[in-house]
CSV table of C-alpha atoms and ligand atoms in Angstrom, one decimal:
chain,number,residue,atom,x,y,z
A,1,UNK,CA,67.4,89.4,109.9
A,2,UNK,CA,71.0,90.5,109.8
A,3,UNK,CA,72.2,94.0,109.4
A,4,UNK,CA,74.7,95.1,106.8
A,5,UNK,CA,74.4,98.8,107.3
A,6,UNK,CA,78.0,98.8,108.5
A,7,UNK,CA,79.1,97.1,105.6
A,8,UNK,CA,76.9,99.6,103.4
A,9,UNK,CA,78.2,102.6,104.6
A,10,UNK,CA,81.7,101.7,104.3
A,11,UNK,CA,80.8,100.9,100.2
A,12,UNK,CA,79.3,104.5,99.9
A,13,UNK,CA,82.3,105.9,101.0
A,14,UNK,CA,84.7,103.8,98.7
A,15,UNK,CA,86.0,104.2,95.8
A,16,UNK,CA,84.7,102.3,93.0
A,17,UNK,CA,85.6,101.4,89.5
A,18,UNK,CA,83.0,98.8,89.0
A,19,UNK,CA,79.5,100.4,89.5
A,20,UNK,CA,78.0,96.8,89.3
A,21,UNK,CA,79.8,95.6,92.7
A,22,UNK,CA,78.1,94.3,95.1
A,23,UNK,CA,75.8,92.8,93.1
A,24,UNK,CA,72.7,91.3,94.1
A,25,UNK,CA,71.8,88.1,93.2
A,26,UNK,CA,68.0,86.7,93.1
A,27,UNK,CA,67.6,83.5,94.5
A,28,UNK,CA,67.6,81.8,91.3
A,29,UNK,CA,70.7,82.7,90.0
A,30,UNK,CA,72.6,82.0,93.7
A,31,UNK,CA,71.2,78.5,93.4
A,32,UNK,CA,72.1,78.4,89.6
A,33,UNK,CA,75.7,79.7,90.7
A,34,UNK,CA,76.1,77.0,93.8
A,35,UNK,CA,74.8,74.6,91.1
A,36,UNK,CA,76.8,75.2,88.0
A,37,UNK,CA,79.5,77.8,88.6
A,38,UNK,CA,82.6,78.9,89.5
A,39,UNK,CA,83.2,80.9,92.7
A,40,UNK,CA,85.1,82.0,95.9
A,41,UNK,CA,84.4,83.0,99.7
A,42,UNK,CA,86.8,85.2,100.8
A,43,UNK,CA,86.9,87.6,103.7
A,44,UNK,CA,89.5,90.1,105.1
A,45,UNK,CA,88.2,90.0,108.7
A,46,UNK,CA,90.4,88.7,111.9
A,47,UNK,CA,92.5,85.5,111.7
A,48,UNK,CA,91.6,83.7,114.4
A,49,UNK,CA,95.6,83.6,115.1
A,50,UNK,CA,95.7,87.1,116.7
A,51,UNK,CA,99.8,87.0,116.3
A,52,UNK,CA,100.9,89.2,113.6
A,53,UNK,CA,99.2,92.1,114.7
A,54,UNK,CA,95.9,91.1,114.2
A,55,UNK,CA,94.6,91.7,117.8
A,56,UNK,CA,95.3,95.1,117.4
A,57,UNK,CA,93.1,95.8,114.5
A,58,UNK,CA,90.4,98.3,115.3
A,59,UNK,CA,87.1,97.9,113.6
A,60,UNK,CA,87.9,100.4,111.2
A,61,UNK,CA,90.8,98.7,110.3
A,62,UNK,CA,89.0,95.6,109.5
A,63,UNK,CA,86.2,98.1,107.2
A,64,UNK,CA,89.4,99.5,105.2
A,65,UNK,CA,91.0,95.8,104.9
A,66,UNK,CA,87.9,94.7,103.3
A,67,UNK,CA,87.7,97.8,101.3
A,68,UNK,CA,91.2,96.9,99.9
A,69,UNK,CA,89.9,93.6,99.3
A,70,UNK,CA,86.6,94.8,97.2
A,71,UNK,CA,88.9,96.8,95.5
A,72,UNK,CA,91.5,94.1,94.5
A,73,UNK,CA,88.6,91.9,93.3
A,74,UNK,CA,86.4,94.7,91.9
A,75,UNK,CA,87.9,95.3,88.3
A,76,UNK,CA,88.2,91.2,88.1
A,77,UNK,CA,85.0,90.0,89.2
A,78,UNK,CA,81.7,90.6,90.2
A,79,UNK,CA,80.7,89.6,94.0
A,80,UNK,CA,78.1,90.0,96.7
A,81,UNK,CA,77.8,90.7,100.1
A,82,UNK,CA,78.3,87.4,102.5
A,83,UNK,CA,77.7,87.0,106.1
A,84,UNK,CA,79.8,83.9,107.1
A,85,UNK,CA,79.9,82.6,110.4
A,86,UNK,CA,83.0,80.1,110.7
A,87,UNK,CA,84.4,78.6,114.0
A,88,UNK,CA,82.0,80.8,115.9
A,89,UNK,CA,83.1,84.4,114.5
A,90,UNK,CA,80.9,86.3,112.0
A,91,UNK,CA,82.7,87.8,109.2
A,92,UNK,CA,81.6,89.8,106.1
A,93,UNK,CA,82.7,88.2,103.4
A,94,UNK,CA,82.6,88.2,99.5
A,95,UNK,CA,81.0,85.9,97.3
A,96,UNK,CA,83.1,86.2,94.0
A,97,UNK,CA,81.9,85.1,90.8
A,98,UNK,CA,84.6,83.1,88.8
A,99,UNK,CA,85.0,83.4,85.2
A,100,UNK,CA,86.2,79.6,85.2
A,101,UNK,CA,88.5,80.1,81.8
A,102,UNK,CA,91.6,79.7,83.7
A,103,UNK,CA,90.9,77.7,86.7
A,104,UNK,CA,94.4,77.1,88.2
A,105,UNK,CA,95.3,80.9,87.8
A,106,UNK,CA,92.2,82.2,89.6
A,107,UNK,CA,92.5,79.3,92.1
A,108,UNK,CA,95.9,80.7,92.9
A,109,UNK,CA,94.5,84.6,92.6
A,110,UNK,CA,92.2,84.0,95.4
A,111,UNK,CA,94.6,81.8,97.5
A,112,UNK,CA,97.0,84.8,97.3
A,113,UNK,CA,94.6,86.9,98.0
A,114,UNK,CA,93.8,84.9,101.1
A,115,UNK,CA,97.7,85.2,102.0
A,116,UNK,CA,97.4,89.0,101.5
A,117,UNK,CA,94.4,89.7,103.9
A,118,UNK,CA,96.0,87.3,106.4
A,119,UNK,CA,93.0,85.0,106.3
A,120,UNK,CA,92.9,81.5,108.0
A,121,UNK,CA,91.2,80.0,104.8
A,122,UNK,CA,89.7,80.8,101.5
A,123,UNK,CA,86.9,78.7,99.4
A,124,UNK,CA,87.3,77.8,96.1
A,125,UNK,CA,84.3,76.1,93.9
A,126,UNK,CA,84.4,75.2,90.0
A,127,UNK,CA,81.3,73.2,89.2
A,128,UNK,CA,82.7,72.7,85.5
A,129,UNK,CA,84.1,69.0,85.2
A,130,UNK,CA,86.7,68.0,87.3
A,131,UNK,CA,84.6,69.7,89.9
A,132,UNK,CA,86.6,70.8,92.3
A,133,UNK,CA,85.4,72.2,95.9
A,134,UNK,CA,87.9,73.1,98.3
A,135,UNK,CA,88.5,75.4,101.3
A,136,UNK,CA,92.4,76.0,101.0
A,137,UNK,CA,94.3,77.2,104.3
A,138,UNK,CA,96.3,80.5,103.5
A,139,UNK,CA,98.4,81.5,106.3
A,140,UNK,CA,100.4,79.4,109.3
A,141,UNK,CA,102.1,76.4,109.2
A,142,UNK,CA,98.9,75.0,107.3
A,143,UNK,CA,99.5,77.6,104.7
A,144,UNK,CA,98.5,75.8,100.9
A,145,UNK,CA,97.0,72.9,102.4
A,146,UNK,CA,93.6,72.2,102.0
A,147,UNK,CA,90.2,69.9,102.4
A,148,UNK,CA,88.1,69.0,99.7
A,149,UNK,CA,84.1,68.3,99.9
A,150,UNK,CA,81.0,67.7,97.7
A,151,UNK,CA,78.1,70.1,97.7
A,152,UNK,CA,76.0,72.3,99.9
A,153,UNK,CA,73.2,72.2,102.0
A,154,UNK,CA,70.7,74.9,102.3
A,155,UNK,CA,69.7,75.7,105.9
A,156,UNK,CA,67.0,77.5,107.8
A,157,UNK,CA,67.1,80.8,109.6
A,158,UNK,CA,68.1,78.9,112.9
A,159,UNK,CA,71.7,77.8,112.6
A,160,UNK,CA,74.5,79.1,115.0
A,161,UNK,CA,78.0,78.2,113.1
A,162,UNK,CA,79.2,77.1,109.7
A,163,UNK,CA,77.4,78.9,107.6
A,164,UNK,CA,77.5,81.5,104.8
A,165,UNK,CA,74.3,83.6,104.3
A,166,UNK,CA,73.9,85.6,101.2
A,167,UNK,CA,71.8,88.9,101.0
A,168,UNK,CA,69.2,88.4,98.3
A,169,UNK,CA,67.2,90.8,96.3
A,170,UNK,CA,63.6,91.7,97.9
A,171,UNK,CA,65.1,91.6,101.4
A,172,UNK,CA,65.9,87.8,102.1
A,173,UNK,CA,69.1,85.9,102.4
A,174,UNK,CA,69.9,82.7,101.3
A,175,UNK,CA,71.7,80.4,104.3
A,176,UNK,CA,73.9,77.6,103.1
A,177,UNK,CA,76.7,75.4,104.2
A,178,UNK,CA,79.4,73.7,101.9
A,179,UNK,CA,80.4,70.3,103.0
A,180,UNK,CA,83.9,69.6,103.7
A,181,UNK,CA,86.1,66.4,104.8
A,182,UNK,CA,88.1,67.8,107.8
A,183,UNK,CA,89.7,64.5,108.5
A,184,UNK,CA,91.5,64.3,105.3
A,185,UNK,CA,94.5,67.0,104.9
A,186,UNK,CA,95.7,67.5,101.0
A,187,UNK,CA,98.9,68.9,100.8
A,188,UNK,CA,100.0,71.0,98.3
A,189,UNK,CA,102.1,68.5,96.8
A,190,UNK,CA,98.6,66.0,96.5
A,191,UNK,CA,99.4,63.9,99.6
A,192,UNK,CA,96.1,63.0,101.2
A,193,UNK,CA,96.7,62.1,105.1
A,194,UNK,CA,93.8,61.3,107.1
A,195,UNK,CA,94.3,63.5,110.3
A,196,UNK,CA,92.4,65.0,113.5
A,197,UNK,CA,95.0,68.0,112.8
A,198,UNK,CA,92.5,70.0,111.1
A,199,UNK,CA,89.7,69.2,113.8
A,200,UNK,CA,91.8,70.7,116.6
A,201,UNK,CA,93.0,73.6,114.1
A,202,UNK,CA,89.3,74.5,113.9
A,203,UNK,CA,88.5,73.8,117.5
A,204,UNK,CA,91.4,76.5,118.7
A,205,UNK,CA,89.9,78.9,116.2
A,206,UNK,CA,86.9,78.7,117.7
A,207,UNK,CA,88.5,78.9,121.1
A,208,UNK,CA,90.5,81.9,119.7
A,209,UNK,CA,87.4,84.1,118.3
A,210,UNK,CA,85.7,83.4,121.9
A,211,UNK,CA,88.5,84.9,123.5
A,212,UNK,CA,88.8,88.0,121.1
A,213,UNK,CA,84.8,88.6,121.3
A,214,UNK,CA,85.0,88.3,125.5
A,215,UNK,CA,88.1,90.4,125.5
A,216,UNK,CA,86.1,93.0,123.1
A,217,UNK,CA,82.9,92.8,125.4
A,218,UNK,CA,85.1,93.9,128.8
A,219,UNK,CA,86.3,96.9,126.8
B,1,NAG,C1,63.5,94.0,105.9
B,1,NAG,O1,63.3,93.3,106.6
B,1,NAG,C2,63.7,93.5,107.8
B,1,NAG,C3,63.5,92.3,109.1
B,1,NAG,O2,63.2,91.4,108.7
B,1,NAG,C4,62.5,94.9,108.1
B,1,NAG,O3,62.9,95.3,109.4
B,1,NAG,C5,62.5,95.6,107.2
B,1,NAG,O4,61.6,96.8,107.5
B,1,NAG,C6,62.7,95.2,105.7
B,1,NAG,N1,62.7,96.2,104.6
B,1,NAG,C7,61.7,96.1,103.6
B,1,NAG,C8,62.5,97.3,102.8
B,1,NAG,O5,61.4,95.3,103.3
B,2,NAG,C1,65.8,79.7,97.1
B,2,NAG,O1,65.7,78.4,96.4
B,2,NAG,C2,66.1,77.3,97.1
B,2,NAG,C3,65.9,76.1,96.2
B,2,NAG,O2,64.9,76.1,95.0
B,2,NAG,C4,64.6,77.2,98.3
B,2,NAG,O3,65.2,76.0,99.1
B,2,NAG,C5,64.7,78.6,98.9
B,2,NAG,O4,63.7,78.1,99.9
B,2,NAG,C6,64.4,79.6,98.2
B,2,NAG,N1,64.8,80.6,99.1
B,2,NAG,C7,64.1,81.9,98.7
B,2,NAG,C8,64.4,83.0,99.7
B,2,NAG,O5,63.1,82.0,97.9
B,3,NAG,C1,94.7,99.2,102.6
B,3,NAG,O1,95.7,100.1,101.2
B,3,NAG,C2,96.4,100.7,101.5
B,3,NAG,C3,97.0,101.1,100.1
B,3,NAG,O2,97.8,100.1,99.6
B,3,NAG,C4,97.5,100.5,102.4
B,3,NAG,O3,98.2,101.8,102.7
B,3,NAG,C5,96.7,100.4,103.7
B,3,NAG,O4,97.6,99.9,104.8
B,3,NAG,C6,95.7,99.1,103.6
B,3,NAG,N1,94.8,99.0,105.0
B,3,NAG,C7,95.1,98.0,105.6
B,3,NAG,C8,94.3,98.1,107.0
B,3,NAG,O5,95.2,96.9,105.2
B,4,NAG,C1,102.9,80.3,102.1
B,4,NAG,O1,103.6,79.3,101.9
B,4,NAG,C2,104.7,79.5,100.7
B,4,NAG,C3,105.2,78.6,100.2
B,4,NAG,O2,104.6,77.3,99.9
B,4,NAG,C4,105.1,80.8,101.0
B,4,NAG,O3,105.8,81.4,99.6
B,4,NAG,C5,104.3,82.1,101.8
B,4,NAG,O4,105.2,83.4,102.3
B,4,NAG,C6,103.9,81.4,102.7
B,4,NAG,N1,102.6,82.4,103.2
B,4,NAG,C7,102.4,82.9,104.7
B,4,NAG,C8,101.2,83.9,104.5
B,4,NAG,O5,102.9,82.0,105.1
B,5,NAG,C1,100.3,81.9,114.5
B,5,NAG,O1,100.7,82.9,114.5
B,5,NAG,C2,102.3,82.6,114.5
B,5,NAG,C3,103.0,84.2,114.2
B,5,NAG,O2,102.8,84.1,112.7
B,5,NAG,C4,103.1,81.6,113.7
B,5,NAG,O3,104.5,81.4,114.3
B,5,NAG,C5,101.9,80.3,114.2
B,5,NAG,O4,102.7,79.2,113.5
B,5,NAG,C6,100.5,80.5,113.5
B,5,NAG,N1,100.0,79.5,113.8
B,5,NAG,C7,98.9,79.2,113.4
B,5,NAG,C8,98.0,77.8,114.0
B,5,NAG,O5,98.1,79.2,112.3
B,6,NAG,C1,80.9,73.7,113.0
B,6,NAG,O1,82.0,72.9,112.3
B,6,NAG,C2,82.8,72.2,113.3
B,6,NAG,C3,84.1,71.0,112.6
B,6,NAG,O2,84.8,72.6,112.1
B,6,NAG,C4,82.2,71.2,114.2
B,6,NAG,O3,82.8,70.7,115.4
B,6,NAG,C5,81.1,72.1,115.0
B,6,NAG,O4,80.3,71.1,116.0
B,6,NAG,C6,80.3,73.3,113.8
B,6,NAG,N1,79.2,73.5,114.6
B,6,NAG,C7,78.2,73.7,114.1
B,6,NAG,C8,77.3,74.6,115.0
B,6,NAG,O5,77.8,73.1,113.2
B,7,NAG,C1,104.5,67.0,100.3
B,7,NAG,O1,104.3,67.5,101.5
B,7,NAG,C2,104.3,67.5,102.5
B,7,NAG,C3,104.3,68.5,103.5
B,7,NAG,O2,104.2,69.8,103.1
B,7,NAG,C4,105.5,67.1,103.2
B,7,NAG,O3,105.9,66.7,104.4
B,7,NAG,C5,106.2,65.8,102.4
B,7,NAG,O4,107.4,65.1,102.6
B,7,NAG,C6,106.0,66.0,100.9
B,7,NAG,N1,105.9,65.0,100.0
B,7,NAG,C7,106.9,64.7,98.7
B,7,NAG,C8,106.6,63.6,98.4
B,7,NAG,O5,107.4,66.0,98.1
């Protein structure tokens, strides 16, 4: 259904220190990870905010940035390839299987990788008690703030936005979406604010992604 060819080509030429990555999960293992695991979803694709030279990043540069992120991850974690579609843009991403032993440090590491690769946000989930499911903003004025959510929903194949699609063995994918409450913003210092700011932020992201795609089509 989805084409991972470009991605796979990249991985063939990348220097691997871990022969395991990217791992291919069975449906059962993935469901188990979603229900009980600790995991993160992170990419290195374009930030919708096209300031800071993001606009000038070519496909090759994005591939290189994805490769750099995989290198940063590979000796620490196993990960699977994910195609994520958020705010109207498709992104090759990594579903990172966390260890959950030092959750605060893992959350901080994932957050810093989001910052390093100029991402709008990263997803961090820990199903062990207390359950944590957060989408953390990693750049711009929202840097450090996050939203919380609970659980995921498995989706059918006709979805168009806001989902992650994991490549499974036997040539199938599992598509799911995580539930987040975008109307409640939580700052670094744990202040919770009811606001429309994040809804507006994502609407703006969608407009910017749309613009980037239309400009690409012209070229
Ligand atoms: C995988 O699925 C695609 C389309 O669903 C099909 O074209 C392709 O032949 C399949 N590959 C294998 C190895 O089954
Ligand atoms: C994976 O497992 C989930 C939950 O049991 C199920 O809903 C889904 O259809 C399965 N998908 C595949 C591709 O087997
Ligand atoms: C990838 O990492 C290398 C080595 O740190 C760096 O020189 C290069 O600029 C990075 N590429 C991108 C696109 O960020
Ligand atoms: C995010 O905020 C921290 C301080 O909370 C700052 O040190 C860091 O440089 C900021 N990063 C970005 C990418 O804005
Ligand atoms: C977009 O990037 C510019 C330049 O770094 C920054 O000043 C601005 O706050 C960013 N806006 C958002 C919404 O991230
Ligand atoms: C995706 O999520 C946004 C909220 O961030 C929502 O406004 C939009 O309608 C969603 N799109 C789809 C197709 O579900
Ligand atoms: C918490 O952080 C927000 C934004 O980062 C700031 O406006 C607010 O003053 C802070 N509150 C406290 C008690 O430090």
